[in-house]
Amino acid sequence: MEAAKQDKVQSATANRRFGFAWVAFALAFGLHFTDEATHDFLAFYNHSARAIRARLSFLPVPTFTFPVWLSLLIAAFVLLLCQSPFAFRGNRGLRAAAWPLGVLVGIANAPLHTSSSIYFHRWMPGVYSSPLLMAAAIYLLVAVKTPH
């Protein structure tokens, strides 16, 4: 009986940790796209997307207008926050979704801002918030690995 109670407490603690990590990641994502939006990320991105399509026409790299791009990011941010009650319950689907989100949006994205800043010898849009996004992504992935 005591072991079952201890398992339940550990599961609740792991779920709470995952919920906080999910919310922290969502907030870091919101800060990151705000950083990008206020530093004209689309001017850089759309120029790069057109150059990639010119050289590699088989790659469907989209370009965006500011209102569409910002609307998509705000929708993603709101969706992440709306899922937080499920994260605090340890939802398996969100735990599965946390892996690609953490790896692609956080761990793969953040170094691109830093490395492009080094390459272009200027601060690129999103570079200020990318360390926080990386930290939140790592926290999210550690929280997913925690036994539940």
mmCIF file of C-alpha atoms in Angstrom:
data_model
loop_
_atom_site.group_PDB
_atom_site.id
_atom_site.type_symbol
_atom_site.label_atom_id
_atom_site.label_comp_id
_atom_site.label_asym_id
_atom_site.label_seq_id
_atom_site.Cartn_x
_atom_site.Cartn_y
_atom_site.Cartn_z
ATOM 1 C CA MET A 1 0.000 0.000 0.000
ATOM 2 C CA GLU A 2 2.807 2.415 0.897
ATOM 3 C CA ALA A 3 4.602 1.731 -2.406
ATOM 4 C CA ALA A 4 1.469 2.589 -4.394
ATOM 5 C CA LYS A 5 1.114 5.867 -2.495
ATOM 6 C CA GLN A 6 4.779 6.704 -3.106
ATOM 7 C CA ASP A 7 4.389 5.944 -6.843
ATOM 8 C CA LYS A 8 1.391 8.257 -6.994
ATOM 9 C CA VAL A 9 3.330 11.078 -5.298
ATOM 10 C CA GLN A 10 6.297 10.589 -7.649
ATOM 11 C CA SER A 11 3.969 10.614 -10.647
ATOM 12 C CA ALA A 12 2.302 13.829 -9.459
ATOM 13 C CA THR A 13 5.702 15.450 -8.927
ATOM 14 C CA ALA A 14 6.873 14.407 -12.402
ATOM 15 C CA ASN A 15 3.659 15.719 -13.952
ATOM 16 C CA ARG A 16 4.002 19.030 -12.129
ATOM 17 C CA ARG A 17 7.625 19.327 -13.298
ATOM 18 C CA PHE A 18 6.548 18.591 -16.874
ATOM 19 C CA GLY A 19 3.741 21.160 -16.640
ATOM 20 C CA PHE A 20 6.116 23.875 -15.434
ATOM 21 C CA ALA A 21 8.609 22.942 -18.158
ATOM 22 C CA TRP A 22 5.845 23.117 -20.785
ATOM 23 C CA VAL A 23 4.757 26.590 -19.631
ATOM 24 C CA ALA A 24 8.376 27.783 -19.427
ATOM 25 C CA PHE A 25 8.968 26.567 -22.976
ATOM 26 C CA ALA A 26 5.796 28.287 -24.230
ATOM 27 C CA LEU A 27 6.807 31.565 -22.589
ATOM 28 C CA ALA A 28 10.362 31.333 -23.946
ATOM 29 C CA PHE A 29 8.908 30.651 -27.408
ATOM 30 C CA GLY A 30 6.657 33.718 -27.065
ATOM 31 C CA LEU A 31 9.602 35.868 -26.022
ATOM 32 C CA HIS A 32 11.674 34.484 -28.891
ATOM 33 C CA PHE A 33 9.207 35.280 -31.653
ATOM 34 C CA THR A 34 8.635 38.702 -30.084
ATOM 35 C CA ASP A 35 12.398 39.237 -30.277
ATOM 36 C CA GLU A 36 12.333 38.162 -33.925
ATOM 37 C CA ALA A 37 9.326 40.335 -34.767
ATOM 38 C CA THR A 38 10.773 43.459 -33.171
ATOM 39 C CA HIS A 39 14.102 43.015 -34.963
ATOM 40 C CA ASP A 40 12.773 42.445 -38.507
ATOM 41 C CA PHE A 41 13.411 38.724 -38.751
ATOM 42 C CA LEU A 42 11.258 38.361 -41.871
ATOM 43 C CA ALA A 43 13.479 40.633 -43.953
ATOM 44 C CA PHE A 44 16.367 38.273 -43.325
ATOM 45 C CA TYR A 45 14.306 35.078 -43.537
ATOM 46 C CA ASN A 46 12.412 35.886 -46.755
ATOM 47 C CA HIS A 47 15.624 36.934 -48.500
ATOM 48 C CA SER A 48 17.274 33.651 -47.458
ATOM 49 C CA ALA A 49 14.206 31.605 -48.456
ATOM 50 C CA ARG A 50 14.194 33.110 -51.961
ATOM 51 C CA ALA A 51 17.934 32.453 -52.341
ATOM 52 C CA ILE A 52 17.500 28.821 -51.266
ATOM 53 C CA ARG A 53 14.585 28.331 -53.698
ATOM 54 C CA ALA A 54 16.658 29.853 -56.521
ATOM 55 C CA ARG A 55 19.464 27.359 -55.953
ATOM 56 C CA LEU A 56 17.411 24.350 -54.834
ATOM 57 C CA SER A 57 14.063 24.672 -56.563
ATOM 58 C CA PHE A 58 12.871 21.285 -55.277
ATOM 59 C CA LEU A 59 12.819 22.585 -51.678
ATOM 60 C CA PRO A 60 9.458 24.185 -50.832
ATOM 61 C CA VAL A 61 10.810 26.954 -48.578
ATOM 62 C CA PRO A 62 7.929 29.369 -47.938
ATOM 63 C CA THR A 63 8.070 33.136 -47.681
ATOM 64 C CA PHE A 64 5.694 35.039 -45.421
ATOM 65 C CA THR A 65 4.082 38.403 -45.032
ATOM 66 C CA PHE A 66 4.418 39.868 -41.557
ATOM 67 C CA PRO A 67 0.717 39.528 -40.602
ATOM 68 C CA VAL A 68 0.553 35.858 -41.663
ATOM 69 C CA TRP A 69 3.850 34.974 -40.000
ATOM 70 C CA LEU A 70 2.954 36.734 -36.746
ATOM 71 C CA SER A 71 -0.554 35.226 -36.727
ATOM 72 C CA LEU A 72 0.852 31.708 -37.109
ATOM 73 C CA LEU A 73 3.329 32.239 -34.281
ATOM 74 C CA ILE A 74 0.707 33.755 -31.991
ATOM 75 C CA ALA A 75 -1.629 30.836 -32.744
ATOM 76 C CA ALA A 76 1.162 28.358 -31.917
ATOM 77 C CA PHE A 77 1.921 30.240 -28.685
ATOM 78 C CA VAL A 78 -1.738 30.277 -27.622
ATOM 79 C CA LEU A 79 -2.058 26.582 -28.478
ATOM 80 C CA LEU A 80 0.977 25.748 -26.343
ATOM 81 C CA LEU A 81 -0.434 27.690 -23.403
ATOM 82 C CA CYS A 82 -3.898 26.166 -23.827
ATOM 83 C CA GLN A 83 -2.347 22.707 -23.611
ATOM 84 C CA SER A 84 -0.666 23.466 -20.272
ATOM 85 C CA PRO A 85 -3.465 21.989 -18.097
ATOM 86 C CA PHE A 86 -2.928 18.700 -19.928
ATOM 87 C CA ALA A 87 0.827 18.995 -19.419
ATOM 88 C CA PHE A 88 0.274 19.309 -15.664
ATOM 89 C CA ARG A 89 -1.646 16.031 -15.866
ATOM 90 C CA GLY A 90 1.265 14.370 -17.688
ATOM 91 C CA ASN A 91 -0.630 13.828 -20.938
ATOM 92 C CA ARG A 92 1.199 11.221 -23.042
ATOM 93 C CA GLY A 93 0.489 13.020 -26.301
ATOM 94 C CA LEU A 94 2.080 16.216 -25.019
ATOM 95 C CA ARG A 95 5.027 14.256 -23.669
ATOM 96 C CA ALA A 96 5.503 12.824 -27.177
ATOM 97 C CA ALA A 97 5.073 16.265 -28.780
ATOM 98 C CA ALA A 98 7.628 17.759 -26.395
ATOM 99 C CA TRP A 99 10.466 15.878 -28.086
ATOM 100 C CA PRO A 100 10.170 17.390 -31.590
ATOM 101 C CA LEU A 101 9.205 20.778 -30.135
ATOM 102 C CA GLY A 102 12.174 20.855 -27.799
ATOM 103 C CA VAL A 103 14.635 19.571 -30.363
ATOM 104 C CA LEU A 104 13.481 21.533 -33.434
ATOM 105 C CA VAL A 105 12.115 24.753 -31.980
ATOM 106 C CA GLY A 106 14.607 25.033 -29.147
ATOM 107 C CA ILE A 107 17.807 23.101 -29.552
ATOM 108 C CA ALA A 108 18.130 23.287 -33.362
ATOM 109 C CA ASN A 109 16.734 26.815 -33.750
ATOM 110 C CA ALA A 110 18.626 28.679 -31.040
ATOM 111 C CA PRO A 111 22.174 27.941 -32.274
ATOM 112 C CA LEU A 112 21.178 29.085 -35.775
ATOM 113 C CA HIS A 113 20.606 32.607 -34.477
ATOM 114 C CA THR A 114 23.962 32.640 -32.719
ATOM 115 C CA SER A 115 25.928 31.082 -35.559
ATOM 116 C CA SER A 116 24.344 33.374 -38.155
ATOM 117 C CA SER A 117 25.242 36.355 -35.951
ATOM 118 C CA ILE A 118 28.844 35.183 -35.963
ATOM 119 C CA TYR A 119 28.805 34.499 -39.709
ATOM 120 C CA PHE A 120 27.246 37.849 -40.675
ATOM 121 C CA HIS A 121 29.188 39.843 -38.048
ATOM 122 C CA ARG A 122 26.035 41.451 -36.653
ATOM 123 C CA TRP A 123 23.326 40.606 -34.168
ATOM 124 C CA MET A 124 20.652 38.644 -35.986
ATOM 125 C CA PRO A 125 16.956 38.817 -35.094
ATOM 126 C CA GLY A 126 16.181 36.354 -32.313
ATOM 127 C CA VAL A 127 19.727 36.104 -30.986
ATOM 128 C CA TYR A 128 18.936 37.847 -27.697
ATOM 129 C CA SER A 129 16.249 35.358 -26.679
ATOM 130 C CA SER A 130 17.775 32.218 -28.178
ATOM 131 C CA PRO A 131 19.778 31.238 -25.046
ATOM 132 C CA LEU A 132 16.570 31.338 -22.999
ATOM 133 C CA LEU A 133 14.758 29.291 -25.660
ATOM 134 C CA MET A 134 17.581 26.747 -25.597
ATOM 135 C CA ALA A 135 17.479 26.525 -21.790
ATOM 136 C CA ALA A 136 13.691 26.104 -21.795
ATOM 137 C CA ALA A 137 13.943 23.382 -24.445
ATOM 138 C CA ILE A 138 16.544 21.494 -22.416
ATOM 139 C CA TYR A 139 14.384 21.834 -19.295
ATOM 140 C CA LEU A 140 11.393 20.507 -21.256
ATOM 141 C CA LEU A 141 13.334 17.496 -22.543
ATOM 142 C CA VAL A 142 14.708 16.720 -19.072
ATOM 143 C CA ALA A 143 11.177 16.938 -17.657
ATOM 144 C CA VAL A 144 9.915 14.535 -20.343
ATOM 145 C CA LYS A 145 12.598 12.010 -19.426
ATOM 146 C CA THR A 146 11.613 12.134 -15.755
ATOM 147 C CA PRO A 147 9.761 8.926 -14.888
ATOM 148 C CA HIS A 148 6.035 9.430 -14.453
#
